[in-house]
Coordinates of C-alpha atoms in Angstrom, one line a residue:
M1362 CA 165.8 46.7 342.1
K1363 CA 163.3 48.8 343.8
L1364 CA 165.1 51.4 345.8
D1365 CA 163.3 52.3 349.0
P1366 CA 165.4 54.9 350.7
T1367 CA 162.1 55.6 353.7
S1368 CA 164.4 53.4 356.0
L1369 CA 167.0 55.2 356.3
R1370 CA 164.9 58.1 358.3
Y1371 CA 164.5 54.8 361.3
M1372 CA 167.8 53.5 361.1
S1373 CA 169.8 54.0 364.4
A1374 CA 173.0 55.0 364.3
D1375 CA 174.1 51.5 365.6
E1376 CA 172.4 49.7 363.2
F1377 CA 174.2 51.3 360.4
R1378 CA 177.4 50.0 362.5
V1379 CA 176.3 47.1 362.4
L1380 CA 175.9 47.2 358.8
T1381 CA 178.9 48.8 358.0
A1382 CA 180.9 46.3 359.5
I1383 CA 179.1 43.5 357.4
E1384 CA 180.0 45.3 354.4
V1385 CA 183.7 45.4 356.0
G1386 CA 183.5 41.5 356.9
S1387 CA 182.8 41.1 353.5
R1388 CA 186.5 41.9 352.0
N1389 CA 187.5 38.7 353.7
H1390 CA 184.1 36.2 354.0
D1391 CA 181.6 35.4 351.8
I1392 CA 179.5 34.8 355.1
V1393 CA 180.6 37.0 357.5
P1394 CA 180.2 35.0 361.4
E1395 CA 178.4 37.4 363.6
T1396 CA 181.6 37.0 366.1
L1397 CA 183.4 39.2 363.7
I1398 CA 180.0 41.4 363.1
A1399 CA 180.5 42.5 367.4
E1400 CA 184.1 43.1 367.2
L1401 CA 183.9 45.3 364.2
S1402 CA 180.7 47.2 365.2
R1403 CA 182.5 47.2 368.8
L1404 CA 178.8 46.6 370.1
R1405 CA 178.2 44.0 372.8
G1406 CA 175.5 42.2 375.0
G1407 CA 172.9 41.1 373.2
G1408 CA 171.8 44.6 371.6
I1409 CA 173.8 43.4 368.2
N1410 CA 171.5 40.6 367.8
K1411 CA 168.2 42.6 367.4
Y1412 CA 170.2 44.5 365.1
I1413 CA 171.2 42.0 362.9
S1414 CA 167.1 40.8 363.0
D1415 CA 165.8 43.8 362.3
L1416 CA 168.6 44.3 359.6
I1417 CA 167.1 41.3 357.8
K1418 CA 163.5 42.3 358.3
R1419 CA 164.3 45.5 356.3
K1420 CA 166.1 43.1 353.7
L1421 CA 169.0 44.8 354.1
I1422 CA 171.0 41.5 355.2
A1423 CA 170.9 37.9 354.2
S1424 CA 171.1 35.0 356.7
E1425 CA 173.2 32.0 355.5
S1426 CA 175.1 29.1 356.2
S1427 CA 177.9 27.3 355.9
S1428 CA 179.2 23.7 356.7
K1429 CA 181.4 25.5 359.8
Y1430 CA 179.1 28.5 361.3
V1431 CA 175.8 30.8 360.6
G1432 CA 176.8 33.9 359.1
Y1433 CA 175.1 37.3 357.0
K1434 CA 175.8 39.4 353.8
L1435 CA 175.3 42.1 352.3
V1436 CA 173.0 42.5 349.0
Y1437 CA 172.7 45.5 347.2
S1438 CA 169.4 46.5 349.2
G1439 CA 172.0 46.8 352.3
Y1440 CA 174.6 48.3 350.1
D1441 CA 171.8 51.1 348.2
H1442 CA 171.5 52.3 352.7
L1443 CA 175.5 52.6 352.5
A1444 CA 175.7 54.8 349.8
L1445 CA 172.9 56.6 350.1
K1446 CA 174.0 57.6 353.6
T1447 CA 176.8 59.1 353.1
L1448 CA 175.5 60.7 349.7
S1449 CA 173.3 62.5 352.2
R1450 CA 175.6 63.3 354.8
R1451 CA 177.6 65.5 352.1
G1452 CA 174.5 66.6 350.8
S1453 CA 174.4 65.5 347.5
V1454 CA 171.0 63.2 347.4
V1455 CA 169.0 64.9 350.6
S1456 CA 165.4 63.1 348.1
V1457 CA 164.5 60.5 345.7
G1458 CA 162.2 60.8 343.0
N1459 CA 160.8 58.5 340.2
Q1460 CA 163.1 55.8 338.4
I1461 CA 163.8 57.3 334.7
G1462 CA 165.8 53.9 333.5
V1463 CA 166.5 50.7 334.3
G1464 CA 168.6 48.4 332.5
K1465 CA 170.9 45.2 332.2
E1466 CA 173.3 46.7 334.6
S1467 CA 172.0 49.6 336.8
D1468 CA 169.4 51.6 337.7
I1469 CA 168.7 55.0 338.0
F1470 CA 166.4 57.9 339.3
V1471 CA 165.7 61.5 339.9
I1472 CA 167.2 62.6 342.8
A1473 CA 167.6 66.4 344.5
G1474 CA 170.9 67.6 346.6
E1475 CA 170.8 70.1 349.2
D1476 CA 170.8 73.3 346.8
E1477 CA 166.8 71.6 345.4
Q1478 CA 168.2 70.6 342.1
Q1479 CA 167.3 67.5 340.3
A1480 CA 170.3 66.0 339.2
V1481 CA 170.8 61.8 338.5
L1482 CA 171.2 59.0 341.0
K1483 CA 172.9 56.2 338.9
L1484 CA 173.4 52.7 341.1
H1485 CA 175.5 50.2 338.8
R1486 CA 174.8 46.6 339.3
L1487 CA 176.9 44.6 338.1
G1488 CA 176.1 40.8 338.5
R1489 CA 172.0 41.4 337.7
Q1490 CA 172.4 39.5 334.5
S1491 CA 175.6 37.5 335.2
F1492 CA 174.4 35.1 338.1
R1493 CA 172.6 33.7 335.2
N1494 CA 174.4 34.2 331.9
V1495 CA 178.3 34.2 333.4
K1496 CA 180.7 31.3 334.1
Q1497 CA 181.9 32.9 337.8
K1498 CA 185.3 33.6 337.7
R1499 CA 187.3 32.8 340.8
D1500 CA 190.7 34.1 339.8
Y1501 CA 189.4 37.6 340.1
F1502 CA 189.7 37.6 343.7
R1503 CA 191.8 36.5 346.5
P1504 CA 192.2 32.3 346.7
N1505 CA 188.9 31.0 347.8
Q1506 CA 186.7 33.6 347.7
S1507 CA 184.0 33.9 345.2
P1508 CA 183.2 37.0 343.2
S1509 CA 181.4 39.9 344.8
W1510 CA 179.4 42.1 342.2
M1511 CA 179.1 44.7 344.7
Y1512 CA 182.6 44.7 344.8
M1513 CA 182.6 45.2 340.8
S1514 CA 179.7 47.7 341.1
R1515 CA 181.9 50.1 342.5
L1516 CA 184.5 49.3 340.5
S1517 CA 182.5 50.3 337.8
A1518 CA 180.4 53.7 339.6
M1519 CA 184.3 54.5 340.4
K1520 CA 185.4 54.6 336.5
E1521 CA 183.0 56.3 335.0
F1522 CA 182.7 58.6 337.7
A1523 CA 186.7 59.4 337.1
F1524 CA 186.5 59.2 333.1
M1525 CA 183.4 61.4 333.2
K1526 CA 185.1 64.2 335.7
V1527 CA 188.0 64.3 332.9
L1528 CA 185.8 64.6 330.2
H1529 CA 183.8 67.7 331.2
E1530 CA 187.0 69.2 332.5
H1531 CA 188.4 69.0 329.7
G1532 CA 185.1 70.1 326.9
F1533 CA 183.5 67.3 325.6
P1534 CA 179.4 67.0 326.1
V1535 CA 179.1 64.5 329.0
P1536 CA 177.1 65.3 331.8
T1537 CA 178.3 67.4 334.7
P1538 CA 180.1 64.9 337.5
I1539 CA 178.4 65.4 340.7
D1540 CA 179.7 62.9 343.1
Q1541 CA 180.1 59.2 344.1
N1542 CA 180.2 56.6 346.6
R1543 CA 180.3 52.7 346.6
H1544 CA 178.3 51.9 343.4
C1545 CA 176.9 55.2 343.0
V1546 CA 177.3 58.3 340.9
V1547 CA 175.5 61.8 341.1
M1548 CA 175.7 63.2 337.3
E1549 CA 173.9 66.0 336.0
L1550 CA 169.9 65.7 335.0
I1551 CA 170.8 66.4 331.6
D1552 CA 166.8 67.8 329.5
A1553 CA 167.8 65.7 326.3
F1554 CA 166.2 62.1 324.7
P1555 CA 168.0 59.0 323.8
L1556 CA 169.0 58.8 320.5
R1557 CA 167.0 55.3 320.8
Q1558 CA 163.5 57.2 320.5
I1559 CA 163.8 59.3 318.2
D1560 CA 162.7 57.9 314.7
H1561 CA 163.1 61.2 312.4
I1562 CA 165.8 64.2 312.4
A1563 CA 165.7 67.0 310.0
E1564 CA 169.5 67.0 309.4
P1565 CA 171.3 63.3 310.0
G1566 CA 173.9 64.2 308.2
R1567 CA 174.9 66.8 310.7
L1568 CA 174.2 64.8 313.5
Y1569 CA 176.3 61.5 312.0
S1570 CA 179.2 63.8 311.2
E1571 CA 178.9 65.2 315.0
L1572 CA 179.2 61.9 316.5
M1573 CA 181.8 60.5 314.0
D1574 CA 184.3 64.1 315.4
L1575 CA 183.1 62.3 318.7
I1576 CA 184.4 59.6 318.2
V1577 CA 187.7 61.1 316.6
R1578 CA 188.3 63.5 319.1
L1579 CA 188.3 60.9 322.1
A1580 CA 190.2 58.5 320.5
K1581 CA 192.9 61.6 320.1
H1582 CA 192.8 62.4 323.7
G1583 CA 193.4 58.8 324.0
L1584 CA 190.2 57.0 324.9
I1585 CA 187.1 55.3 323.1
H1586 CA 184.1 55.4 324.8
G1587 CA 183.6 51.2 324.3
D1588 CA 179.8 51.8 323.8
F1589 CA 179.0 54.2 321.3
N1590 CA 175.3 53.4 320.5
E1591 CA 172.1 54.9 320.2
F1592 CA 171.4 53.9 323.8
N1593 CA 174.4 56.0 325.4
I1594 CA 173.7 59.6 323.0
L1595 CA 171.2 62.0 324.1
V1596 CA 170.4 64.8 321.8
R1597 CA 169.2 67.9 323.1
E1598 CA 166.5 69.8 321.5
N1599 CA 169.0 72.1 319.8
G1600 CA 170.2 68.8 318.1
S1601 CA 173.2 68.8 319.9
P1602 CA 174.6 65.1 321.4
V1603 CA 175.5 64.2 325.0
L1604 CA 177.6 60.8 325.4
I1605 CA 176.7 58.8 328.9
D1606 CA 178.0 55.5 330.3
F1607 CA 181.5 54.9 330.3
P1608 CA 182.1 51.8 332.4
Q1609 CA 183.4 50.2 329.0
M1610 CA 185.9 52.9 328.4
V1611 CA 189.3 51.8 327.2
S1612 CA 192.5 53.9 326.4
T1613 CA 194.1 54.1 322.5
S1614 CA 197.1 51.8 324.0
H1615 CA 194.7 49.0 324.7
L1616 CA 195.4 45.5 323.1
N1617 CA 191.9 45.9 321.7
A1618 CA 191.5 49.2 320.8
E1619 CA 191.5 49.4 317.5
F1620 CA 188.6 46.8 317.4
Y1621 CA 186.9 49.2 320.1
F1622 CA 187.1 52.3 318.1
N1623 CA 185.7 50.5 314.5
R1624 CA 182.6 48.7 316.5
D1625 CA 182.0 52.1 318.1
V1626 CA 182.0 53.7 314.2
D1627 CA 180.1 50.6 312.7
C1628 CA 177.5 50.8 315.8
I1629 CA 176.5 54.7 314.4
R1630 CA 176.6 53.5 310.8
T1631 CA 174.6 50.9 311.0
F1632 CA 172.1 52.7 313.1
F1633 CA 172.0 55.7 311.2
K1634 CA 171.6 53.5 308.3
R1635 CA 168.9 51.3 309.8
R1636 CA 167.3 54.3 311.4
F1637 CA 167.5 57.5 308.8
A1638 CA 168.0 55.9 305.9
Y1639 CA 171.5 57.5 305.8
E1640 CA 174.4 56.0 304.6
S1641 CA 177.9 57.9 304.6
V1642 CA 181.3 56.4 302.2
L1643 CA 183.3 59.1 305.3
Y1644 CA 184.2 57.5 308.4
P1645 CA 187.2 57.3 310.3
K1646 CA 189.3 54.4 310.7
F1647 CA 191.5 53.8 313.9
A1648 CA 194.3 53.7 311.5
L1649 CA 194.3 57.2 310.0
N1650 CA 194.0 58.9 313.4
G1651 CA 196.7 57.4 316.1
D1652 CA 198.1 60.9 316.6
K1653 CA 197.5 62.0 320.6
E1654 CA 196.5 65.1 321.7
F1655 CA 196.3 64.2 324.9
D1656 CA 196.3 61.6 327.4
L1657 CA 192.9 61.4 329.8
D1658 CA 193.3 57.6 330.1
V1659 CA 196.8 58.8 332.1
K1660 CA 194.7 61.4 333.8
A1661 CA 192.1 59.2 334.7
A1662 CA 194.3 56.4 336.3
A1663 CA 195.7 59.2 338.1
S1664 CA 192.6 60.7 339.6
G1665 CA 192.1 57.5 341.7
F1666 CA 190.8 54.2 339.7
S1667 CA 193.8 52.4 339.3
R1668 CA 195.8 49.9 336.8
K1669 CA 195.1 46.9 339.0
D1670 CA 190.8 48.6 339.1
Q1671 CA 190.7 48.4 335.6
A1672 CA 192.9 44.5 335.8
N1673 CA 189.9 43.7 337.7
L1674 CA 187.5 45.0 335.6
D1675 CA 188.4 44.3 332.3
K1676 CA 188.5 40.6 333.4
F1677 CA 184.4 41.1 334.4
M1678 CA 183.6 42.9 331.6
R1679 CA 185.3 40.1 329.2
E1680 CA 182.9 37.6 330.3
Q1681 CA 180.2 39.8 329.7
E1682 CA 181.7 40.3 326.0
L1683 CA 180.9 36.7 325.6
Q1684 CA 176.8 36.5 326.2
R1685 CA 176.7 39.8 323.9
D1686 CA 175.8 37.5 320.8
D1687 CA 173.0 36.4 321.8
E1688 CA 171.2 39.0 323.3
D1689 CA 169.2 42.5 322.7
P1690 CA 173.1 45.0 323.5
S1691 CA 170.4 47.6 325.2
D1692 CA 171.7 49.3 328.0
E1693 CA 169.9 51.1 330.1
E1694 CA 166.9 53.3 328.4
I1695 CA 166.3 56.7 329.9
V1696 CA 162.5 57.5 329.9
Y1697 CA 161.7 60.8 331.6
S1698 CA 157.5 60.6 332.2
D1699 CA 156.0 61.2 335.2
S1700 CA 154.7 58.1 335.4
E1701 CA 156.1 55.2 336.8
N1702 CA 154.5 52.1 334.7
D1703 CA 156.4 53.5 331.7
S1704 CA 159.6 54.0 333.4
D1705 CA 159.2 49.7 334.3
Q1706 CA 158.8 49.1 330.8
N1707 CA 162.0 46.8 329.7
D1708 CA 163.8 47.4 326.5
D1709 CA 163.1 43.7 324.8
Q1710 CA 159.6 45.5 324.6
D1711 CA 160.9 48.1 323.5
E1712 CA 162.6 46.4 320.8
A1713 CA 159.6 44.3 320.2
N1714 CA 157.7 47.5 319.3
E1715 CA 160.1 49.6 316.8
S1716 CA 157.5 50.5 314.7
D1717 CA 155.9 54.0 314.6
S1718 CA 152.2 52.4 313.9
D1719 CA 152.2 50.7 317.3
G1720 CA 149.6 51.9 319.9
D1721 CA 151.9 51.7 322.7
Y1722 CA 153.9 54.9 321.3
I1723 CA 152.8 58.4 320.0
I1724 CA 154.7 60.2 317.9
E1725 CA 155.3 64.2 319.1
Q1726 CA 157.8 66.8 317.5
D1727 CA 160.4 69.2 319.2
R1728 CA 160.7 72.6 318.0
L1729 CA 163.3 71.6 315.2
G1730 CA 161.1 69.3 313.4
N1731 CA 162.6 65.9 315.3
S1732 CA 160.0 63.5 315.8
I1733 CA 160.5 62.1 319.0
R1734 CA 158.7 58.7 319.9
R1735 CA 157.6 58.2 323.8
K1736 CA 155.8 55.5 325.2
R1737 CA 151.8 56.5 325.8
E1738 CA 150.6 56.4 329.6
V1739 CA 149.0 54.3 331.0

């Protein structure tokens, strides 16, 4: 989904009041009636019709009809504008650059803050695939209300920021969290490559051990990543790993904690055997690593991401799990490139071109001798 923040400069305060009123009204209405918009925005007279018309033209809201009335609903581009407006006011985002990653449930852009330092803006977009593939469950929400994927995206962003913050505070190799609002997370831009793009490592055993130690260290702090694979691990030029993407992180007290722990371990073992022809008989097991040193799961919950929020998000994630067996397991792939055409390529195309001899890729080496496969610029 394209992010176009240019209209932020030209939107009036009253237009944002109308957009915010539709967001607030959506908490209790699938389609927000004009009378409620006028009441919440405190705008009277015919002016509100013009504001609504302008927001529709900018594709920030959509008009829909029910059996009783014509109303309006917020779309993701409108949600983007509300979040960016808040982040801009805080100074966290003052400019938006190229898109560097796209996934099934997120979009990633390079941005700059008021300190002129580049950072990453991740927009959670849960439901982008789910409208087509996942059966909608009304028990997530209030009676007779359909699921709000924007609400789920907000929970996902809240969870990612909360866990990233506690992990960073305790010295884990994760990006520095900067800010979060609605479905958006701002974090440090890491100078590294996704493990998925690396075809050769000088010492695969060393990296394998570091990753297994990281899984164990997380468990000893009360956490399991839940999606620990080559798509969510970045490797710096010095060979050290950086962990990203935390919406599926669970506590070691979770009912299925052992399953998620073992799945994380198996993902790394399988990838190293397939990609680097490296296999080790040494790997951690959940039953042998049950002693917790810290309760970061409790600390993350205390930071604002409540148990109720976790329960709602868990229900959604379980729905996602039902479709994963028949889909490409990739999430977003972060490709650092100045070419916007590169960032538009999807993961399925990347997977189809896995071979080193593919003409769409070039092979480069970093200072450590690691081979880096990168998309050839068009």
